[in-house]
Amino acid sequence: MARILPARAASALALLLLTGCAVPPRSSAGPFAGRWVSTFSSEFVRLELRQSGSRVTGRAELAPRGARAEYAVEGTVRESGFAATLRRGEGGEVALRAALRGDTLDVRLDGGGYSDRFVPLVRE
């Protein structure tokens, strides 16, 4: 094998065979690589999200103090989560930040001081 492959490739292949696994290349979309669709619900927030490439889209339903409002979600995938803007027809906007921590998605809504934790993503 060493005669056929250069020394570096041979040692890398030997290490791979010894460990039985390879580290996949890190994607530009971080932990959100590929496509996913998921719904998250809590007492005050319901998120239906889709991700394709670096874009996040979907809809959000917020119900602070019982006043329910629907928003369109548009955002961008970041290294460890995503940032999005929730928009209503009447011009209301809310900034949303989400971070993947282990198997939990931490969500924060800017301006309202709201934060929540959701179950893992369901990948498509």
Phi, psi and omega in degrees: 000320182295330179289325184280316184260146173301160185303316181296316180295321179296317180291324177294319179294319178298317178298319178297316180293323180290317183277336179078010180210163177230150176273119180292152179296143181286128182276163180288345181263010178060220184288353181259026181297149179085200180248144173213155176226134180205155175237131178239137179224142171219188181298327186247343186225139170230123180242131170242112189237147173229142178230133175218121185064233181259007182257141173242129177225168178153208178218156180228146175235118180249139180225059176288132180054033175083350180272103185277136179218140178258143181227150169273142181250129173223128182203186183228138177289136177247182183302314183237022180174218176205160176238138182215164173243131175263126183237140174251159179301325182279006177099358178289139179227145176225133176274137181236137175234136179226142179225137177273120179235102185066239179253020182239141175260116176270127183240135176230134174256119181289145176094324182259354181070014183275139171215153181205166177237138183235162180294170183299161177291149173255117184272147180274000000 
